[in-house]
Each structure stands twice: as structure tokens, then as C-alpha cells.
Coordinates of C-alpha atoms and ligand atoms in Angstrom, one line a residue:
X1 CA -4.4 -15.3 3.5
X2 CA -7.7 -13.7 2.1
X3 CA -11.3 -14.6 1.8
X4 CA -12.6 -12.7 -1.3
X5 CA -15.6 -15.4 -1.6
X6 CA -16.9 -15.1 1.8
X7 CA -16.8 -11.3 1.0
X8 CA -18.4 -11.4 -2.4
X9 CA -21.3 -13.7 -0.8
X10 CA -22.6 -10.6 1.4
X11 CA -22.6 -8.0 -1.4
X12 CA -23.4 -10.6 -4.1
X13 CA -26.9 -8.9 -5.3
X14 CA -25.4 -5.8 -5.7
X15 CA -22.1 -6.9 -7.2
X16 CA -24.1 -9.1 -10.1
X17 CA -26.4 -6.3 -10.8
X18 CA -23.9 -3.5 -11.1
X19 CA -21.7 -5.9 -13.6
X20 CA -24.8 -7.0 -15.6
X21 CA -25.6 -3.1 -16.4
X22 CA -22.6 -2.5 -17.4
X23 CA -22.5 -5.6 -20.1
X24 CA -26.0 -4.4 -21.3
X25 CA -24.9 -0.6 -21.7
X26 CA -21.9 -2.0 -23.1
X27 CA -20.3 0.9 -22.0
X28 CA -17.1 -1.1 -21.2
X29 CA -14.1 1.7 -21.3
X30 CA -14.6 4.9 -19.9
X31 CA -18.1 4.2 -19.3
X32 CA -20.1 6.1 -16.6
X33 CA -19.5 3.9 -13.7
X34 CA -15.5 5.1 -13.9
X35 CA -16.4 8.5 -13.7
X36 CA -18.8 8.1 -10.6
X37 CA -16.3 5.7 -9.2
X38 CA -14.0 8.3 -9.6
X39 CA -16.1 11.3 -8.0
X40 CA -17.0 9.0 -5.3
X41 CA -13.4 8.2 -4.3
X42 CA -12.7 11.8 -4.3
X43 CA -15.5 12.8 -2.2
X44 CA -14.3 9.9 0.2
X45 CA -10.5 10.5 0.1
X46 CA -11.2 14.2 0.4
X47 CA -8.9 14.8 -2.5
X48 CA -9.3 17.3 -5.6
X49 CA -8.7 15.2 -8.3
X50 CA -8.7 11.0 -8.6
X51 CA -7.4 9.8 -12.0
X52 CA -7.9 5.8 -12.5
X53 CA -5.7 3.7 -14.7
X54 CA -4.8 0.0 -14.9
X55 CA -3.2 -1.1 -11.6
X56 CA -1.3 0.0 -8.8
X57 CA 2.0 -0.1 -10.4
X58 CA 1.3 1.9 -13.6
X59 CA -0.4 4.8 -11.5
X60 CA 3.0 4.9 -9.6
X61 CA 5.1 5.0 -13.0
X62 CA 2.2 7.5 -14.2
X63 CA 2.9 10.2 -11.4
X64 CA 6.6 10.3 -12.0
X65 CA 5.7 10.4 -15.6
X66 CA 3.8 13.4 -14.5
X67 CA 6.3 15.2 -12.2
X68 CA 8.2 15.3 -15.0
X69 CA 11.4 13.4 -13.5
X70 CA 14.3 12.8 -16.0
X71 CA 17.1 10.0 -16.2
X72 CA 19.6 10.4 -13.7
X73 CA 17.1 12.0 -11.1
X74 CA 17.6 10.4 -7.5
X75 CA 14.3 9.1 -6.1
X76 CA 14.5 7.7 -2.4
X77 CA 12.4 5.1 -1.5
X78 CA 12.2 2.1 1.4
X79 CA 14.5 -0.9 0.8
X80 CA 11.8 -2.9 2.8
X81 CA 8.7 -3.3 0.2
X82 CA 7.0 -4.5 -2.6
X83 CA 9.4 -4.6 -5.9
X84 CA 6.7 -2.3 -8.0
X85 CA 8.1 0.8 -6.2
X86 CA 11.9 0.6 -7.5
X87 CA 10.8 -1.3 -10.7
X88 CA 9.0 2.0 -11.9
X89 CA 11.9 4.1 -10.9
X90 CA 14.2 2.0 -13.1
X91 CA 12.3 1.6 -15.8
X92 CA 11.8 5.3 -16.0
X93 CA 15.6 5.6 -16.0
X94 CA 15.4 7.4 -12.6
X95 CA 18.0 6.5 -10.2
X96 CA 16.8 4.3 -7.5
X97 CA 18.0 5.1 -3.9
X98 CA 17.2 2.5 -1.4
X99 CA 17.3 3.5 2.5
X100 CA 16.7 1.7 5.4
X101 CA 13.3 1.6 7.2
X102 CA 12.4 1.8 11.2
X103 CA 12.4 -1.2 12.9
X104 CA 9.2 -0.6 15.2
X105 CA 6.7 0.4 12.1
X106 CA 8.8 -0.7 9.3
X107 CA 8.4 2.3 7.1
X108 CA 10.8 4.5 5.5
X109 CA 13.6 5.8 8.0
X110 CA 13.6 9.8 8.0
X111 CA 17.0 9.8 9.1
X112 CA 18.2 7.6 6.4
X113 CA 16.4 9.7 4.0
X114 CA 18.0 13.0 5.4
X115 CA 21.5 11.0 4.8
X116 CA 20.4 9.7 1.4
X117 CA 20.0 13.3 0.0
X118 CA 22.4 14.8 -2.8
X119 CA 22.2 17.8 -5.5
X120 CA 20.2 15.3 -7.7
X121 CA 17.5 14.0 -5.6
X122 CA 13.9 14.9 -6.9
X123 CA 11.5 13.0 -5.2
X124 CA 10.7 10.6 -1.9
X125 CA 8.4 7.4 -2.1
X126 CA 7.3 6.8 1.0
X127 CA 5.4 3.1 1.1
X128 CA 2.3 2.9 3.9
X129 CA 3.8 -0.4 4.2
X130 CA 1.3 -2.8 5.7
X131 CA -1.4 -0.2 5.8
X132 CA 0.5 1.6 8.6
X133 CA 0.6 6.1 7.4
X134 CA 4.7 6.4 7.0
X135 CA 5.8 9.4 9.3
X136 CA 4.3 12.4 6.8
X137 CA 4.9 15.1 8.7
X138 CA 8.5 14.6 8.9
X139 CA 9.1 13.6 5.3
X140 CA 7.2 16.7 3.6
X141 CA 9.1 18.9 6.1
X142 CA 12.7 17.5 4.4
X143 CA 10.5 17.7 0.9
X144 CA 10.2 21.1 1.7
X145 CA 13.7 22.0 2.9
X146 CA 15.0 20.6 0.3
X147 CA 12.6 21.3 -2.8
X148 CA 11.5 17.5 -3.5
X149 CA 8.4 15.7 -4.6
X150 CA 6.7 13.4 -2.1
X151 CA 4.8 10.3 -3.9
X152 CA 2.9 8.5 -1.9
X153 CA 2.8 4.7 -2.6
X154 CA -0.9 4.2 -0.9
X155 CA -1.3 0.5 -2.4
X156 CA -1.5 -1.0 1.2
X157 CA -3.1 2.2 3.0
X158 CA -6.0 3.4 1.5
X159 CA -8.8 4.4 4.3
X160 CA -6.0 5.1 6.7
X161 CA -5.7 8.4 8.6
X162 CA -2.8 10.2 9.0
X163 CA -2.7 12.9 12.4
X164 CA -0.3 15.8 11.8
X165 CA 1.4 17.5 14.7
X166 CA -1.1 20.1 14.9
X167 CA -3.8 17.9 15.1
X168 CA -5.1 17.9 11.2
X169 CA -6.4 14.3 10.2
X170 CA -6.2 13.4 6.5
X171 CA -6.2 10.3 4.5
X172 CA -3.0 8.6 3.3
X173 CA -2.5 9.4 -0.5
X174 CA -3.6 13.0 -0.2
X175 CA -0.8 14.6 1.9
X176 CA 2.2 14.5 -0.7
X177 CA 2.2 16.2 -4.1
X178 CA 0.6 13.0 -5.6
X179 CA -0.1 9.1 -4.7
X180 CA -0.9 5.8 -6.1
X181 CA -3.0 3.1 -5.3
X182 CA -3.8 -0.4 -6.2
X183 CA -7.4 -2.3 -6.5
X184 CA -5.6 -5.5 -6.7
X185 CA -8.3 -7.9 -5.2
X186 CA -6.4 -9.1 -2.1
X187 CA -5.8 -5.2 -1.1
X188 CA -8.2 -3.0 1.1
X189 CA -10.3 -1.9 -1.3
X190 CA -10.2 -4.9 -4.4
X191 CA -11.8 -4.9 -7.7
X192 CA -12.5 -8.3 -9.2
X193 CA -9.0 -8.2 -11.6
X194 CA -6.8 -5.4 -11.5
X195 CA -7.5 -1.5 -11.2
X196 CA -5.3 1.2 -9.8
X197 CA -5.8 5.3 -9.2
X198 CA -3.5 8.3 -9.2
X199 CA -4.2 10.8 -6.3
X200 CA -3.3 14.4 -6.4
X201 CA -4.6 18.2 -5.0
X202 CA -2.4 19.8 -8.0
X203 CA -4.9 20.8 -10.8
X204 CA -2.2 21.2 -13.3
X205 CA -0.5 18.0 -12.5
X206 CA -3.9 16.2 -12.4
X207 CA -4.7 17.8 -16.4
X208 CA -1.1 16.5 -16.9
X209 CA -1.8 13.1 -15.9
X210 CA -5.0 12.8 -17.5
X211 CA -3.2 13.0 -20.8
X212 CA -0.1 10.5 -19.9
X213 CA -2.7 7.7 -19.1
X214 CA -4.6 8.3 -22.7
X215 CA -1.8 8.1 -24.9
X216 CA -0.2 11.6 -24.2
X217 CA -3.6 12.8 -25.8
X218 CA -5.1 16.6 -24.6
X219 CA -7.0 16.9 -27.6
X220 CA -8.3 13.9 -30.1
X221 CA -5.6 12.8 -31.9
X222 CA -3.1 15.0 -30.8
X223 CA -0.7 13.6 -29.2
X224 CA 1.5 16.3 -27.0
X225 CA 3.8 14.1 -24.7
X226 CA 4.6 10.3 -24.6
X227 CA 2.0 8.8 -22.7
X228 CA 0.8 5.2 -21.8
X229 CA -2.3 3.6 -22.2
X230 CA -3.7 2.6 -18.8
X231 CA -7.4 2.5 -18.0
X232 CA -9.6 1.1 -15.3
X233 CA -12.4 -0.8 -17.0
X234 CA -16.3 -0.4 -16.5
X235 CA -16.5 -3.6 -14.9
X236 CA -14.1 -3.2 -12.4
X237 CA -15.3 0.4 -11.4
X238 CA -18.8 -0.9 -10.8
X239 CA -17.5 -3.6 -8.2
X240 CA -15.6 -0.7 -6.4
X241 CA -18.4 1.6 -6.5
X242 CA -20.5 -1.2 -4.6
X243 CA -17.3 -1.8 -2.4
X244 CA -16.2 1.5 -1.4
X245 CA -19.2 2.7 1.2
X246 CA -17.9 -0.6 2.8
X247 CA -14.2 0.2 2.9
X248 CA -14.6 1.7 6.5
X249 CA -16.3 -1.1 7.6
X250 CA -13.8 -3.4 6.3
X251 CA -10.8 -1.7 7.5
X252 CA -12.8 -1.7 11.2
X253 CA -13.5 -5.2 11.1
X254 CA -9.2 -5.7 9.8
X255 CA -8.6 -3.5 12.8
X256 CA -10.9 -5.6 15.3
X257 CA -8.9 -9.1 14.2
X258 CA -5.8 -7.3 14.7
X259 CA -6.4 -6.5 18.2
X260 CA -7.5 -9.9 18.8
X261 CA -4.1 -11.3 17.8
X262 CA -2.1 -8.5 19.5
X263 CA -3.8 -9.0 23.1
X264 CA -3.3 -13.1 22.4
X265 CA 0.2 -12.8 22.2
X266 CA 0.5 -9.8 24.6
X267 CA 2.5 -12.1 27.3
X268 CA 4.9 -13.7 24.7
X269 CA 8.2 -11.7 24.9
X270 CA 9.3 -13.5 21.9
X271 CA 6.2 -12.2 19.4
X272 CA 6.6 -8.7 19.0
X273 CA 3.2 -7.3 17.4
X274 CA 2.7 -4.4 15.3
X275 CA 2.5 -1.0 16.6
X276 CA 0.4 2.1 15.3
X277 CA 1.6 5.7 14.9
X278 CA 2.6 6.2 18.3
X279 CA -0.3 9.0 18.5
X280 CA -2.6 6.2 19.5
X281 CA -2.1 3.5 22.6
X282 CA 0.6 1.0 21.7
X283 CA -1.5 -2.0 22.7
X284 CA -5.2 -0.3 21.2
X285 CA -5.8 0.5 17.9
X286 CA -9.4 0.9 19.0
X287 CA -9.5 5.1 18.7
X288 CA -6.9 5.4 16.0
X289 CA -7.3 5.0 12.6
X290 CA -3.8 5.0 11.5
X291 CA -3.5 1.3 10.5
X292 CA -5.8 -0.5 8.4
X293 CA -3.9 -3.7 8.7
X294 CA -3.3 -4.6 5.2
X295 CA -1.1 -6.9 6.7
X296 CA -0.9 -8.3 10.0
X297 CA 2.8 -8.6 10.5
X298 CA 4.5 -9.7 13.6
X299 CA 8.7 -10.2 14.2
X300 CA 9.4 -13.3 15.9
X301 CA 12.7 -13.1 18.0
X302 CA 15.1 -15.9 19.2
X303 CA 12.9 -18.6 17.2
X304 CA 13.2 -20.4 14.2
X305 CA 10.9 -18.0 11.5
X306 CA 11.0 -20.4 9.0
X307 CA 10.1 -23.5 10.9
X308 CA 7.3 -21.3 12.1
X309 CA 6.2 -21.2 8.8
X310 CA 6.4 -24.7 7.8
X311 CA 4.4 -25.5 11.0
X312 CA 1.7 -23.1 10.0
X313 CA 1.4 -24.5 6.7
X314 CA 1.1 -28.1 8.1
X315 CA -1.5 -26.9 10.6
X316 CA -3.5 -25.6 7.4
X317 CA -2.5 -22.1 8.5
X318 CA -1.9 -19.5 5.5
X319 CA 0.9 -17.3 6.3
X320 CA 3.3 -15.4 4.2
X321 CA 6.6 -13.6 4.8
X322 CA 6.5 -10.2 3.1
X323 CA 9.6 -9.6 2.4
X324 CA 11.8 -12.4 2.1
X325 CA 14.8 -10.1 0.3
X326 CA 15.5 -6.8 0.8
X327 CA 15.2 -4.7 -2.6
X328 CA 18.9 -3.4 -2.9
X329 CA 20.0 -7.5 -2.6
X330 CA 17.5 -8.2 -5.6
X331 CA 19.4 -8.7 -8.7
X332 CA 17.5 -7.0 -10.9
X333 CA 18.0 -3.5 -8.5
X334 CA 22.0 -4.7 -6.9
X335 CA 23.9 -1.4 -7.2
X336 CA 28.0 -1.0 -5.7
X337 CA 26.9 2.2 -4.6
X338 CA 24.9 0.2 -1.6
X339 CA 26.6 -0.6 1.7
X340 CA 25.5 -3.4 3.9
X341 CA 25.8 -1.1 7.0
X342 CA 23.1 1.2 5.4
X343 CA 20.5 -1.7 5.7
X344 CA 20.8 -3.2 9.2
X345 CA 17.1 -3.2 10.1
X346 CA 15.8 -4.7 6.3
X347 CA 18.6 -7.3 6.9
X348 CA 17.3 -8.2 10.6
X349 CA 13.5 -7.9 9.3
X350 CA 13.4 -10.3 6.3
X351 CA 14.7 -13.2 9.0
X352 CA 12.0 -12.0 11.8
X353 CA 8.3 -10.9 10.1
X354 CA 6.1 -13.0 9.4
X355 CA 2.4 -12.3 8.5
X356 CA -0.8 -14.1 9.4
X357 CA -4.6 -14.3 7.5
X358 CA -5.8 -10.9 7.7
X359 CA -9.0 -9.9 5.7
X360 CA -12.6 -8.8 6.6
X361 CA -14.2 -12.5 7.2
X362 CA -12.2 -13.5 10.0
X363 CA -13.8 -14.9 13.2
X364 CA -12.8 -15.6 16.5
X365 CA -12.8 -19.1 16.3
X366 CA -10.4 -19.0 13.3
X367 CA -8.3 -16.5 15.4
X368 CA -7.9 -18.5 18.6
X369 CA -6.7 -21.4 16.8
X370 CA -4.1 -19.4 14.6
X371 CA -3.3 -17.6 17.7
X372 CA -3.2 -20.9 19.9
X373 CA -0.8 -22.5 17.3
X374 CA 1.3 -19.6 16.4
X375 CA 1.8 -19.5 20.3
X376 CA 2.5 -23.3 21.2
X377 CA 5.4 -23.0 18.7
X378 CA 7.0 -20.2 19.5
X379 CA 6.3 -18.8 23.0
X380 CA 8.6 -18.5 25.8
Ligands
PLP401 C1 0.6 -4.2 -4.8 C2 1.2 -3.2 -4.7 C3 1.7 -2.4 -5.7 C4 1.6 -2.7 -6.8 O1 0.1 -2.7 -7.3 P1 -0.8 -3.6 -8.8 O2 -1.9 -2.9 -8.6 O3 -0.3 -5.3 -8.3 O4 0.1 -3.5 -9.8 C5 2.8 -1.5 -5.4 N1 3.3 -1.1 -4.1 C6 2.9 -1.5 -3.2 C7 3.4 -1.3 -1.5 C8 1.8 -2.9 -3.2 O5 1.6 -3.4 -2.3

């Protein structure tokens, strides 16, 4: 699904010397590399504060702690996403409110958010799923009307642009009150272990969060709030500093591969290819940066998706089903509040989606082999 080795070979010299430099200076924790990376990411994103931490799940949890959410507060998020989002809501004893997603772009359904709001709702967590920016104009408008926080889960969307109705363009993760991201190796900006970060433009919130990641300390050995220990280590920051200048090129390579896939599948009615934000052309991603293709996810209709998965595996083609079970049906998150008729889209998507190999090193020959194999099996 990913080719981390091929990508590493191209930047090997810089990566190796940066890692050696950390080892030689022994500044393993909170070293200058972490601070430099933080500054460089702030500049890239055009956001006031980046607070590095240990992983993307911690980033979400710390963002929610920073906002002062209290047990019983309701947090609305998508039913069709990775479990980390709902997991931290539950861990903090907040009440997760899962809602359905849009059948075309897979992101949280704005109408479903509106329906789910109660007097206890405190926050909305949109996920820029598979790398496509969620509908932030609408989500921010709902949040403003109901006085809610917006926490963007940007683990899959780093580098994507969101263009507002008024034409302003901003990076995903810089629009809500606070955001989280992950530097897990397979993410669009991945390190060589675990890593994550929180972003915000709010000075006071950034200050609170900087204490939370460090045991609730604002002055050494004075613990003002209950915090956690969540750090990005210097070796990971050194790797990320080498990779950040390549991020736009990496995302362009993903977009090109996505375009080639989509062009090949164009004529086939039962293979539904991913769409962009709607402000871009439906069939060309070239001039829009709304989608950074963390995953390239198809819907196959009137065909046996599971048989296709087996077939691709037999042909030596990796593929994935993200996600095979809706969160509201997961054992850990089941709740009698949920009604099946409120999850029509997710319940359908889990039967139809399939994600093809997507990374920065895909070549034309590989894509041709993959698309031909898929088409031969399912196309009508
Ligand atoms: C990867 C991911 C996370 C969690 O990141 P980790 O660094 O693995 O903890 C959270 N949310 C989404 C949507 C993700 O894809």
C-alpha cells in the first residue's frame, strides 16, 4: 500500500546525517530539532502555533483537554473514520455523538450535524477523510451559530488547501479552533516512528496545551492542571525536517497517481472514483489542492467487493478496506441512542469501498497493472 523504502532512498543522505547529528549532540528530547521543526511547520501551514506531541491520537486527546471539555459534554464526529477520534472522546468521558457521512465525498454530513445538536453539544470533530478537506464553511457556520468548538482531525489531510466561499485559501488544520495531526510513517508527512502535533491560532489555548503535554507544568515542578506526557522525540523531528520541504511534491505525486487511476476507470459505471471539493472539476484534480489523497478510495457497485479484495491479493496487489465496520457498530462504542436509519450511508459504504495502493513512488507501469486487473474483474 505504501513504499517507504523507495521514498527513503531518495533522501537517504540528508535523513541519515540528520539522525546522526541528533545522536552526536545527544539532545534526544526537546532538542533544537523539535523546536526548529515546530517553527518550520508553523510557517508552512501559516498557523500561529504548532505544539508537537507523541502521536495523532494524543494530539486529539490533548486538544479536547485544552478546550476544557467536561464529562457529559457531547462531541459530534463522523461514523465513518478511524476509531482514534471516537476513542479519545470516550476516554475523556465525553459523550460521543456519531453521525452519518456524505455518500459522494465520505466526509461528515453537515445536515446530520445539525440534527444531532442538543443543549449539551460542545464540539464538532470533522475528519478530512482520505485527504479531502471537509466542508469547513458550513461546519464553522454551524459552530458559530451554536457556540461550539471545532477540532479538525487532520491526520489524513496535511498539506491540503480549503477554499472558502469568499475565495480565501487556507491549509486544512488551520480553520477550526484547534486541530490534530499524525506523523505515523504511512501518513502524507510521516516520520520513522510515532509522532503528532496540535495546531491552533489561539494564543491562550496554545499556552494551555503546551502545559498539558508536559505534565500540566507551566513553571518547573508546579503542576497547575492534570496533564499528560506526550513528546515528539528529536530523531523524529530531524526526519520530519528533511521531509517537510518535500511535502508539496509528495502530495503532487499522490494526486498524479490518483488522476491516472481515475482516468483509467472513467468509462466504467460500476467503479465510482473519488471526487474533489466540488469547486474543482469533477474529473481533474490538477488545478485544485483540496485533496491530498492519503487514500485513493473507490466505490464498487453491483460487484462483489470482497471477491475483488481477494482477487487483487492473489494478483499481488495490496489493497485495503477503510473502514469495514461503522464506529456505531463497534463493540466499544455501541449505544442504544443510535438508530440504524441514521447511518444509511456508512452502512452502505462499508460494503462498497476499496482503497488501492497510494504513495509517492507509484509508477505508470504499476498503475496500469492495478487498473487493468481491477477493470477485468469488476467492469461492466
Ligand atoms: C492515523 C489517524 C489518527 C491517529 O494517529 P496516530 O498517530 O496513529 O495516533 C487519528 N485520526 C485519523 C483520521 C487517522 O487517520
